[in-house]
Amino acid sequence: MQDAQPKTIYLKDYQVPDYLVDNTDLHFELEPKATLVKSQLKIRRNPEAGKDLPPLLLDGIDLELLSVAIDGSILSQPTYQVTPQGLSISVEKPEFLLEIHNRINPEDNTSLEGLYLSNDMYCTQCEAEGFRKITFYPDRPDVMSKFTTTIVSPKDHPVLLSNGNQIDSGYCEDGRHFATWEDPFVKPAYLFALVAGDLQHVEDTFTTGSGREVKLQIFTEPKNIGKCDHAMRSLKKAMRWDEEMYGREYDLDIFMVVAVDHFNMGAMENKGLNIFNSACVLASPETATDSAFQRIESIVGHEYFHNWSGNRVTCRDWFQLSLKEGFTVFRDAEFSADMNSRAVKRIEDVSLLRTNQFAEDAGPMAHPVRPDSYMEISNFYTLTVYEKGAEVVRMLHTLLGPEGFRKGSDLYFERHDGCAVTCDDFIVAMEDANQINLTQFRHWYSQAGTPVLDVTDDFDQAKGVYSLKISQSCPSTTDQKDKLPLHIPVKIGLLDQSGNDCVLNSKGNTEEVLEITKSDQVFEFSGFQEKPLPSLLRDFSAPVRVRYPYTEKQLIFLMRHDSDTFNRWDASQRLAFLALSKLQKDYRNGRALQLQPELVEAYRDVLSNTALDPALVAEILRLPSEQSIAEMSDLIDAEAIVVAREFAYKSLAEALFPELWAKYSELNAQKPYDPNAKDIAERSLKNTCLTYLAATEKFEALELVQKQFEAAENMTDSAASLSALINYGDMQKSDSAIQDFYQHWKGDTQVVELWLGLQSSSARNGTLNKIKDLMGHPAFEVRNPNKVRAVIGGFANRNFKQFHKEDGSGFRFVAEQVILLDKLNPQIAARLVVPITRWKKYSKNLSEKMKAALQHVLDAGELSPDVFEVVSKSLK
Ligand code: BES
Ligand code: ZN
């Protein structure tokens, strides 16, 4: 908890470590309330830092120090000194063996950082700065060491795991047992892991391209052993994919994954021993939705890919986080695109970016992909570092082409293997491998804010020349007022009047990447008889906003004809935004609402177009979320957004009722569940139709929903129908469906989390009171982040209507929960507060109420640095 104001750390202050640790020998004696940790560190003065011998500073938090010894002699104070942040030791020689004994309390560790207990299983989470909650250590990623770990435990925890290979195991005289693990690769402390529990595992093997056999194991509590197969299949696909696409082989003889129920994040790439949030690894056809199956495949891939992009080559300091996360998100996105529908994956990712990352970049916590400063690094695992960071890597891929990019990544891995490096090292490798200059491109790493491209065009009939004028600008952000022009790849096509792609250059290409480098640029295309229609930023080739005055007619044309699937969807979004803005305006001016007939016809067209991928049809039909409409608004009028969207949704449902019904019936074929891309696409469209039908609240539609709920044989269909009942069904039927579902699934943690989330996102009035009741339900557990995210996070992030109630009750509720949670788990509390930080963008009443809720958190005092940083920065 906060004593004084937490201090700000700056990238410009980076200095190499004073001391290096060549070997780290750890010895754990596990006890729930008093685990003994003995560490032996082979330490040497860092030659790059100088020749004098400054005190050795070790990080350490919440540790009970028992003894400190150097080369076998016990030290006494003042040779060493304990501070709230760690330990300072006077040093007399450039090389020595340091031995420290300390005690920790895993059972009372509710922060889920360091060593903690989850359902009686010991596990660790060390990224970013959790290792200092285990023992005193230079807990920074540029100190890389060879680790050996011995775990001693009573026999009720038969499985004892750590990084690398097991080199010894046996029994102690007192009846306990032990295992010793050795990791042959140097690594920073944040990649350390330890697991001990009564676990079972599934096992498989993978033969690498060079013929080595790797043992693959997935560990879970015994009751979940039947839910590991999908993760194992995903892991083998990811291993093969990284060999084929990046030439990267796995390097140890064993790769282990452990599922735990209590976890702050999705999963963690600890060397050879990945630890996963159960929700991101366990799945079975009966219990997991299609999106859970896909999420698991991508996260298993993501953590596996870190073995190279993160572990073999790691970050020099935490400002460089995007070096490993942005790159690895790009890698997992490409993996998922190759395994499933590329276009749909792209649409999903861009929706997330535009809705949430753009909002972050325009809000009080805006920061560059490589931040310049932070108070608490946990707050910087953001959409900007991850998703915008991945877009920056994608732009390099676009600019260099697949071969050039591969040359660059090969050089990067080869040059920096075993090292802790910077984002700039990554760029330099790309430059050196391709003989190009990326000086201007580097601004993407240092400049915050979402760039805007203003596009206008002109056609010279006499000369047959079509020209595009593109201007770039970037709004000011908190710490950065003036922005430099960026190097932006803009992929475009031009459509003729029958909707075909025009030839753009002498090579005969119908698509071109325009490289924008100046504030204003004009591009000319010749040989045209008629003015073409531009298809801009195809495949979303850069994380920018594009403004071009498309008419509704032109958008409908692009929806029908654009050869770029992404832009077909994008045209539908632009069209929907235009219609929704008009509805909002009419609502504010007290005019009657009406949906334009052209829009209805465009949607009817899409629904009946059998040539389109059903998943794409579903994405187009769903309408932009309230969140994304809010993000597009200069001033958010929450009530008008809700009214406009509900009106549009219901109007479409009524106008297209027969078509929706027919499509539903066509797709509702009974066949055995399989989460392949085609079936997933069909279920997605089917359930989108079902939700529309339910929104009419017609008797026959609600009957259909009830029928699906009762007959569903997979969780996707079951959850979709339950959600429709919760939102639209009559109260009694809805309540009994909720109860029946719980009775049936209460033994399955993942399904219960889903059940909680569906209830908290109900748009019906009265939901907040139901949520308060739900928090007293046996299924809720305040110490479990997944449950907190499902109930409170679901309300704040996915229940736009009820969260934004005019009386401010939603904001006040979230503020109260943040204050309570901060005492248990600061990381979770700091994430939960985000939805009430963007008060400046809201219209008067909500803005004031949101700000008051935020101030209430600040006034509660005794805040963690995590929550303090977010709240204080947003009140500025
Ligand atoms: N290294 C992170 C996990 C992490 C982040 C641990 C912050 C501790 C603090 C991991 O590789 C990761 O990025 N996980 C993501 C999922 C991924 C698919 C983007 C997560 O946990 O959300
Ligand atoms: Zn990651």
Short mmCIF file of N, CA, C and O in Angstrom, two decimals, residues 29 46 81 112 215 323 432 448 483 544 557 561 630 693 834 844 861:
data_model
loop_
_atom_site.label_atom_id
_atom_site.label_comp_id
_atom_site.label_asym_id
_atom_site.label_seq_id
_atom_site.Cartn_x
_atom_site.Cartn_y
_atom_site.Cartn_z
N GLU A 29 11.06 -24.93 0.70
CA GLU A 29 10.36 -25.88 1.57
C GLU A 29 8.95 -25.37 1.74
O GLU A 29 8.71 -24.39 2.44
N ASN A 46 29.38 -6.15 -12.74
CA ASN A 46 29.18 -6.01 -14.18
C ASN A 46 30.30 -5.15 -14.76
O ASN A 46 30.41 -3.97 -14.45
N GLN A 81 21.47 -3.88 4.95
CA GLN A 81 20.36 -3.10 5.48
C GLN A 81 19.06 -3.45 4.76
O GLN A 81 19.06 -3.60 3.55
N LEU A 112 -1.87 -12.52 -6.03
CA LEU A 112 -1.58 -13.48 -7.11
C LEU A 112 -0.33 -13.10 -7.90
O LEU A 112 -0.21 -13.36 -9.10
N LYS A 215 8.78 -33.90 -25.15
CA LYS A 215 7.64 -34.38 -24.36
C LYS A 215 6.72 -33.20 -24.04
O LYS A 215 7.19 -32.15 -23.58
N LEU A 323 8.32 -4.99 -27.35
CA LEU A 323 9.28 -5.80 -28.11
C LEU A 323 8.85 -7.26 -28.11
O LEU A 323 8.87 -7.93 -29.15
N ASP A 432 18.98 -3.65 -41.18
CA ASP A 432 20.21 -4.28 -41.65
C ASP A 432 19.92 -5.42 -42.62
O ASP A 432 20.63 -5.60 -43.61
N ALA A 448 2.43 8.91 -28.95
CA ALA A 448 1.11 8.41 -28.58
C ALA A 448 0.04 9.06 -29.44
O ALA A 448 0.30 10.04 -30.15
N LYS A 483 3.20 16.65 -32.81
CA LYS A 483 3.57 15.33 -33.32
C LYS A 483 4.28 15.45 -34.65
O LYS A 483 3.96 16.32 -35.47
N VAL A 544 -4.77 3.72 -37.90
CA VAL A 544 -5.14 5.14 -38.04
C VAL A 544 -6.64 5.25 -38.30
O VAL A 544 -7.31 4.26 -38.60
N PHE A 557 -22.30 0.39 -52.12
CA PHE A 557 -21.59 -0.15 -53.29
C PHE A 557 -20.34 -0.93 -52.86
O PHE A 557 -20.08 -2.04 -53.33
N HIS A 561 -19.24 -4.78 -53.46
CA HIS A 561 -18.26 -5.10 -54.51
C HIS A 561 -16.80 -5.13 -54.09
O HIS A 561 -15.97 -5.65 -54.82
N ALA A 630 -19.56 5.02 -29.09
CA ALA A 630 -19.08 6.03 -28.14
C ALA A 630 -17.68 6.50 -28.55
O ALA A 630 -17.38 7.68 -28.53
N LEU A 693 -34.08 -12.17 -33.80
CA LEU A 693 -35.48 -12.61 -33.72
C LEU A 693 -36.01 -12.37 -32.31
O LEU A 693 -37.12 -11.85 -32.12
N VAL A 834 -10.70 1.48 -14.94
CA VAL A 834 -10.56 2.13 -16.25
C VAL A 834 -11.87 2.67 -16.85
O VAL A 834 -11.92 3.81 -17.32
N LYS A 844 -22.57 16.35 -19.96
CA LYS A 844 -22.40 16.95 -18.63
C LYS A 844 -22.76 16.04 -17.45
O LYS A 844 -21.92 15.78 -16.58
N GLY A 861 -8.12 6.97 0.18
CA GLY A 861 -6.77 6.92 0.77
C GLY A 861 -6.19 5.51 0.73
O GLY A 861 -6.84 4.57 0.26
#
